[in-house]
Amino acid sequence: MPQALRHTLLSIRDLAITAGPFVLLALVLLVLAYVILQPNPPKKVVLATGAEQGAYAEFGKRYAAQLREHGIEVVLRATQGAAENLQLLRDPDSGVDLAFVQGGADVEHASAADAEAANAGLESLGSLFHEPLWLFYREEAAQQKLGKPALAMLPELKGWTLNIGSPGSGVPNLMRRLLDANHLEPGALTLTEKPSTPAVVALLEGEIDALAFASAPEAPLVQLLLQTPGIRLMDFPQAEAYTRRFPFLSNVVLPRGVVDLAADRPPAPIRLVAPTATLVAREGVHPALIQLFVQAARSIHGGPGWFQRKGSFPSVENTERALAPEAERFYRNGPPLLQRYLPFWLANLIDRMWVVLVSIIAILIPLSRIVPPLYQFRVRSRIFRWYGQLRRVEESIGEKSGAELLEQLDDIEQRAGRVTVPLSYADELYSLRSHIGMVRRRVREAAGA
């Protein structure tokens, strides 16, 4: 091996051995921080949606497709609707991490303290879209019961058969609140609780007079009923008053002709009340998953629609529950800067770990100052240890024979000659040889005397 390469490898070995404990300490701190912080999210998450062919189910598929691009599997769990979704979120054994929840879907609580206790452990990711309350009725039923083709107010439902949705959906609780606000006792009309699809069939066949459900306008059943002859959609002339009584409701308008411009359907604007659909997460869901879901929400719900302009959703308004810190960060600052230029997993890792990295560096910088002295001591100790033997030889002058001492000096010089040190410390080695020669001269002088 060439001498220069040998010196280089020796220097690298000495430096590695000297700095090794500090590198090991840094690695241990990094691994410990990684285990505690868990910066990377789990690869699977469960999202509770709603009934098949409903808006929640359709949106759930779009969320699953978007998160699949980042390596996250979204398991969609079909439910009866928002009320069941809330029950699943509150059940720690359900396995559900996130769910779509309709505003007003929860049971009415006696006080604000009860509502706060019921929502403990739940976080909102923001409101996603208006979910109008569609109250469809048969024009023939209105003519028979009211003597006119149009239903104008909820109190006129007295004596009707009204379907308010399946028990697991959010509409039954919402409708009971609205009927109670209009002083309609439970016995004043016949309430049924069929799922949406069977209820639509019953309405078309004349088994019920009206049905109510809350859904986005993209839902296939809404599109069907809006274009079915003989089926009318109730206009809410008191829509603004409902929003004042129930903060989770919004006043929206179905514009004239938005369903079918050529057929001018509907022929006039229709006022509606609309709870807002929100995305709710169980407390403890990984922040990176929250970030991904909110970003997906902007992509899925951020466009224009029948009841909103582009960019209106997702929003922090009408959420009913405390906003998740990671979602609040997104609405305030937008997506993390690194995610705009790096893959998600790498950007997320840096984003979650940078505080720890800075802390580790702050700890190691003062400790690293002792590395150069340790390195210097390690290299020089190879040479200095021979000075001990050289001194013993010098102290033995006059006590031992000159031949014996010279033999010891030759052995020291021969063994010291095999010592290898970096070139920057070669002067120490030459100094040792010079001192060996000086002691040899003293031994010879003493032997001659």
XYZ file of C-alpha atoms in Angstrom:
449
model
C 0.000 0.000 0.000
C 1.450 3.435 -0.896
C 2.660 5.362 2.127
C 0.457 8.411 1.370
C -2.677 6.265 1.164
C -1.738 4.521 4.374
C -1.421 7.836 6.189
C -4.762 8.997 4.776
C -6.596 5.854 5.880
C -5.012 6.108 9.293
C -6.214 9.685 9.688
C -9.735 8.685 8.663
C -9.704 5.789 11.127
C -8.522 7.997 13.972
C -11.152 10.610 13.189
C -13.909 7.980 12.966
C -12.942 6.413 16.284
C -12.731 9.798 17.972
C -16.001 11.204 16.576
C -17.828 7.866 16.625
C -19.428 8.295 20.075
C -20.877 11.653 19.074
C -22.269 10.279 15.806
C -23.748 7.354 17.729
C -25.299 9.752 20.253
C -26.850 11.785 17.419
C -28.283 8.635 15.823
C -29.731 7.451 19.153
C -31.383 10.840 19.712
C -32.814 10.821 16.173
C -34.206 7.305 16.525
C -35.678 8.147 19.930
C -37.309 11.305 18.540
C -38.681 9.353 15.569
C -40.210 6.712 17.836
C -41.800 9.321 20.111
C -43.041 11.719 17.408
C -44.048 9.122 14.789
C -43.712 11.663 11.928
C -44.986 9.341 9.203
C -48.738 8.628 9.213
C -50.273 5.145 9.187
C -50.835 3.656 5.759
C -54.549 2.964 6.327
C -57.400 5.124 7.610
C -61.128 4.440 7.951
C -63.643 7.017 6.672
C -67.341 6.650 7.491
C -69.433 7.921 4.576
C -73.173 7.297 4.243
C -75.779 5.384 2.295
C -74.980 3.934 -1.097
C -75.706 6.287 -4.015
C -75.621 9.221 -1.591
C -73.371 12.268 -1.814
C -71.208 11.125 1.113
C -70.483 7.805 -0.590
C -69.560 9.523 -3.855
C -67.296 12.052 -2.159
C -65.688 9.265 -0.110
C -64.546 7.580 -3.318
C -62.905 10.791 -4.459
C -61.069 11.201 -1.155
C -59.851 7.593 -1.398
C -58.532 8.208 -4.919
C -56.637 11.351 -3.908
C -54.990 9.874 -0.817
C -54.049 6.750 -2.758
C -51.636 8.948 -4.697
C -49.721 9.491 -1.436
C -49.682 5.820 -0.494
C -52.574 6.062 1.994
C -55.391 3.508 1.793
C -58.784 5.000 2.715
C -61.219 2.305 3.803
C -64.783 3.523 3.164
C -67.406 2.352 5.635
C -70.991 2.686 4.446
C -73.466 3.889 7.097
C -77.019 5.154 7.352
C -75.767 8.714 7.587
C -74.471 11.494 9.814
C -76.079 10.394 13.097
C -74.551 6.928 12.847
C -71.230 8.484 11.834
C -71.183 10.502 15.048
C -71.884 7.376 17.084
C -69.002 5.582 15.384
C -66.618 8.480 16.028
C -67.544 8.495 19.715
C -67.099 4.734 20.001
C -63.371 4.049 20.608
C -63.806 0.451 19.423
C -65.472 1.272 16.096
C -62.199 1.700 14.198
C -63.530 4.794 12.404
C -61.014 7.663 12.191
C -62.928 10.280 10.185
C -66.509 10.761 9.023
C -68.809 13.087 7.132
C -71.216 14.804 9.520
C -74.197 16.940 8.640
C -74.883 20.091 10.611
C -77.719 19.616 13.082
C -77.490 15.819 12.828
C -76.694 15.416 16.516
C -79.460 15.183 19.080
C -80.399 18.485 20.653
C -78.515 18.972 23.906
C -80.041 20.593 26.953
C -77.154 23.014 27.507
C -73.923 24.234 25.985
C -71.993 22.214 28.568
C -73.739 19.027 27.450
C -72.934 19.795 23.813
C -69.284 20.427 24.677
C -69.079 17.161 26.597
C -70.690 15.260 23.702
C -68.137 16.668 21.255
C -65.108 16.063 23.471
C -62.545 14.071 21.567
C -63.835 15.185 18.155
C -62.182 17.717 15.846
C -63.507 19.408 12.741
C -61.508 19.652 9.541
C -63.805 22.350 8.221
C -67.123 22.642 6.411
C -67.206 21.085 2.943
C -70.400 22.015 1.156
C -73.975 23.108 1.686
C -76.294 20.174 2.143
C -79.761 21.641 1.449
C -82.834 20.222 3.081
C -84.804 18.907 0.121
C -88.497 18.582 0.979
C -90.116 16.967 -2.058
C -93.869 16.386 -2.151
C -96.493 15.148 -4.529
C -98.359 17.973 -6.195
C -101.491 15.813 -6.145
C -101.252 15.443 -2.346
C -100.985 19.213 -1.895
C -104.050 19.747 -4.120
C -106.075 17.232 -2.142
C -105.080 18.345 1.359
C -104.598 22.078 0.894
C -106.685 22.853 -2.164
C -103.635 24.302 -3.912
C -100.699 22.763 -5.800
C -97.904 24.259 -3.695
C -96.828 23.679 -0.113
C -95.841 27.019 1.388
C -94.894 26.409 5.055
C -94.088 23.501 7.336
C -97.251 23.895 9.484
C -99.249 22.940 6.371
C -97.831 19.419 6.686
C -100.400 18.682 9.380
C -102.140 15.420 8.470
C -99.556 14.454 5.859
C -97.395 11.333 5.691
C -93.801 12.509 5.704
C -90.682 10.408 5.472
C -87.786 11.912 7.441
C -85.083 9.393 6.608
C -83.574 6.347 8.265
C -82.695 6.563 11.985
C -78.933 6.573 11.362
C -79.047 9.596 9.093
C -78.926 13.178 10.281
C -82.258 14.244 8.816
C -84.591 12.791 11.504
C -82.994 14.875 14.275
C -82.942 17.949 12.034
C -86.571 17.590 10.945
C -87.770 17.027 14.509
C -86.129 20.307 15.502
C -87.784 22.162 12.619
C -91.206 20.592 13.218
C -90.975 21.392 16.908
C -90.084 25.008 16.080
C -93.292 25.156 13.985
C -95.376 23.746 16.882
C -96.136 20.531 15.065
C -96.627 17.793 17.632
C -95.460 14.266 16.747
C -99.070 13.118 16.364
C -100.021 15.955 14.038
C -98.598 14.107 11.025
C -97.428 10.611 10.209
C -93.641 10.260 10.215
C -91.907 7.356 8.527
C -88.198 6.530 8.610
C -87.396 4.731 5.394
C -83.955 4.959 3.749
C -83.683 7.393 0.856
C -84.077 4.996 -2.082
C -87.157 3.122 -0.748
C -88.640 6.468 0.304
C -88.286 7.855 -3.225
C -90.010 4.763 -4.608
C -92.803 5.181 -2.030
C -93.220 8.846 -2.983
C -93.447 8.072 -6.691
C -95.983 5.295 -6.045
C -98.119 7.515 -3.790
C -97.522 5.602 -0.542
C -96.285 8.759 1.187
C -97.088 12.406 0.562
C -93.656 13.939 1.059
C -90.092 13.127 1.958
C -87.212 15.122 3.363
C -83.523 14.465 3.087
C -80.395 16.549 3.164
C -77.854 15.993 0.447
C -75.615 17.732 -2.009
C -77.297 18.485 -5.355
C -74.942 15.996 -7.044
C -76.786 13.100 -5.387
C -78.569 10.973 -8.059
C -81.859 10.896 -6.117
C -81.951 14.690 -5.960
C -81.359 14.943 -9.695
C -84.109 12.391 -10.313
C -86.765 14.120 -8.197
C -85.953 17.585 -9.531
C -86.875 16.386 -13.024
C -89.843 14.150 -12.203
C -93.255 15.531 -13.318
C -95.766 15.831 -10.483
C -93.062 16.126 -7.813
C -92.406 19.583 -6.411
C -89.715 21.008 -4.162
C -90.901 23.111 -1.220
C -89.823 26.749 -1.164
C -88.846 28.084 2.297
C -90.012 31.706 2.397
C -88.856 31.898 6.042
C -85.365 30.609 5.232
C -83.630 33.592 6.818
C -85.640 33.175 10.011
C -84.593 29.511 10.237
C -80.912 30.504 10.015
C -81.370 32.888 12.952
C -83.025 30.208 15.074
C -80.567 27.468 14.096
C -76.970 28.675 13.646
C -75.932 25.508 11.797
C -78.325 26.362 8.946
C -77.588 28.610 5.970
C -79.972 30.372 3.619
C -79.332 29.225 0.038
C -81.203 29.714 -3.211
C -81.692 27.203 -6.014
C -81.384 29.506 -9.042
C -83.986 29.538 -11.779
C -83.089 27.212 -14.634
C -80.055 25.656 -12.911
C -81.458 22.105 -13.204
C -82.310 22.399 -16.901
C -81.730 25.657 -18.736
C -83.568 24.576 -21.877
C -86.677 23.503 -19.947
C -86.348 26.453 -17.520
C -86.438 24.118 -14.533
C -87.077 25.293 -11.884
C -89.208 28.108 -13.369
C -88.459 30.397 -10.398
C -85.766 30.659 -7.709
C -86.422 28.388 -4.718
C -85.295 29.362 -1.234
C -83.893 26.546 0.871
C -82.325 26.026 4.271
C -79.080 24.097 4.262
C -77.024 22.523 7.009
C -73.347 22.349 6.199
C -71.573 19.033 5.759
C -68.329 18.859 7.718
C -65.463 16.415 7.923
C -64.929 15.348 11.530
C -61.956 13.410 12.895
C -61.414 11.540 16.097
C -58.898 13.312 18.337
C -55.539 11.626 17.916
C -55.669 11.099 14.154
C -52.159 11.667 12.797
C -51.570 15.350 11.863
C -50.179 14.360 8.468
C -53.463 12.595 7.656
C -55.376 15.706 8.713
C -53.200 17.740 6.367
C -53.819 15.356 3.465
C -57.584 15.278 4.003
C -57.841 19.073 4.161
C -55.790 19.403 0.986
C -58.047 16.846 -0.680
C -61.084 18.794 0.551
C -59.858 21.932 -1.187
C -59.357 20.013 -4.417
C -62.735 18.219 -4.244
C -65.007 20.929 -2.839
C -63.226 24.126 -3.878
C -64.927 24.512 -7.256
C -68.134 26.396 -8.073
C -71.503 24.722 -7.591
C -75.205 25.339 -7.398
C -74.930 26.938 -3.966
C -71.393 28.279 -3.755
C -68.820 30.186 -5.725
C -65.337 28.914 -6.451
C -63.181 28.941 -3.309
C -66.075 29.186 -0.857
C -65.271 25.714 0.496
C -63.710 24.184 2.457
C -64.294 26.738 5.184
C -63.904 27.223 8.931
C -67.471 28.494 9.274
C -70.456 26.494 10.607
C -68.264 23.662 11.871
C -70.066 23.199 15.246
C -66.901 21.586 16.662
C -63.414 22.849 17.469
C -61.109 23.038 14.486
C -58.179 20.596 14.447
C -54.852 22.467 14.926
C -53.412 21.051 11.690
C -56.532 22.107 9.760
C -56.338 25.579 11.287
C -52.728 25.779 10.177
C -53.764 24.855 6.623
C -56.525 27.485 6.434
C -54.145 30.114 7.783
C -50.997 29.345 5.763
C -52.005 26.966 3.001
C -50.127 23.720 2.258
C -46.670 23.367 3.875
C -43.979 24.995 1.756
C -41.884 21.845 1.408
C -44.812 19.836 0.041
C -44.859 22.104 -2.984
C -41.379 20.957 -4.027
C -40.732 17.578 -2.356
C -42.555 14.246 -2.224
C -45.126 14.106 0.548
C -43.302 11.575 2.742
C -40.035 13.523 2.674
C -41.655 16.935 3.142
C -43.744 15.602 6.008
C -40.709 13.980 7.680
C -38.739 17.236 7.561
C -41.741 19.276 8.655
C -42.360 17.064 11.714
C -38.712 16.578 12.659
C -37.016 19.914 12.050
C -37.560 21.161 15.611
C -35.980 17.975 16.951
C -33.108 18.256 14.481
C -32.381 21.812 15.596
C -32.498 20.712 19.247
C -30.118 17.815 18.619
C -27.714 20.100 16.760
C -27.870 22.610 19.633
C -26.891 19.806 22.032
C -24.120 18.332 19.885
C -22.378 21.569 18.873
C -20.957 22.267 22.360
C -20.001 18.598 22.744
C -18.288 18.544 19.354
C -15.718 21.060 20.572
C -13.901 18.329 22.464
C -13.490 16.185 19.336
C -10.355 18.012 18.003
C -8.504 17.814 21.370
C -9.430 14.141 21.663
C -8.178 13.461 18.138
C -4.952 15.295 18.835
C -4.455 13.408 22.092
C -5.110 10.050 20.392
C -2.498 10.673 17.672
C 0.164 12.147 19.955
C -0.280 9.414 22.547
C 1.313 6.942 20.100
C 4.490 8.955 20.287
C 4.429 10.160 23.890
C 4.220 6.687 25.355
C 7.794 6.050 24.181
C 9.022 9.009 26.177
C 8.259 7.080 29.336
C 10.624 4.266 28.330
C 13.192 6.779 27.106
C 13.153 8.501 30.489
C 13.646 5.221 32.345
C 16.702 4.538 30.195
C 18.061 7.979 30.981
C 17.484 7.502 34.718
C 19.342 4.161 34.554
C 22.592 5.765 33.328
C 25.256 4.807 35.814
C 23.169 1.984 37.261
C 23.254 -0.341 34.247
C 25.917 -1.112 31.714
C 26.190 1.039 28.638
C 25.738 -1.941 26.336
C 22.445 -2.863 27.968
C 21.149 0.698 27.784
C 22.203 1.069 24.152
C 20.425 -2.156 23.351
C 17.241 -0.770 24.957
C 17.586 2.455 22.988
C 17.979 0.525 19.735
C 14.790 -1.412 20.568
C 12.888 1.821 21.340
C 14.096 3.436 18.118
C 13.227 0.388 16.059
C 9.694 0.120 17.491
C 9.102 3.883 17.295
C 10.084 3.732 13.656
C 7.062 1.554 12.971
C 4.694 4.164 14.446
C 2.472 5.702 11.771
C 0.967 9.160 12.304
C -0.714 11.689 10.001
C 1.725 13.910 8.164
C 0.604 16.916 10.190
C 2.050 15.204 13.284
C 5.285 13.961 11.673
C 7.323 16.613 13.565
C 6.403 14.874 16.839
C 7.847 11.603 15.506
C 11.072 13.251 14.326
C 11.384 14.978 17.684
C 11.176 11.554 19.404
C 13.975 10.212 17.224
C 16.088 13.264 17.996
C 15.609 12.744 21.712
C 16.535 9.060 21.378
C 19.774 10.125 19.714
C 20.447 12.653 22.494
C 20.036 9.978 25.208
C 22.251 7.589 23.217
C 25.019 10.190 23.230
C 24.724 10.598 26.995
C 24.907 6.835 27.475
C 28.065 6.622 25.357
C 29.624 9.553 27.176
C 28.889 7.934 30.532
C 30.271 4.603 29.308
C 33.482 6.300 28.067
C 33.980 8.098 31.383
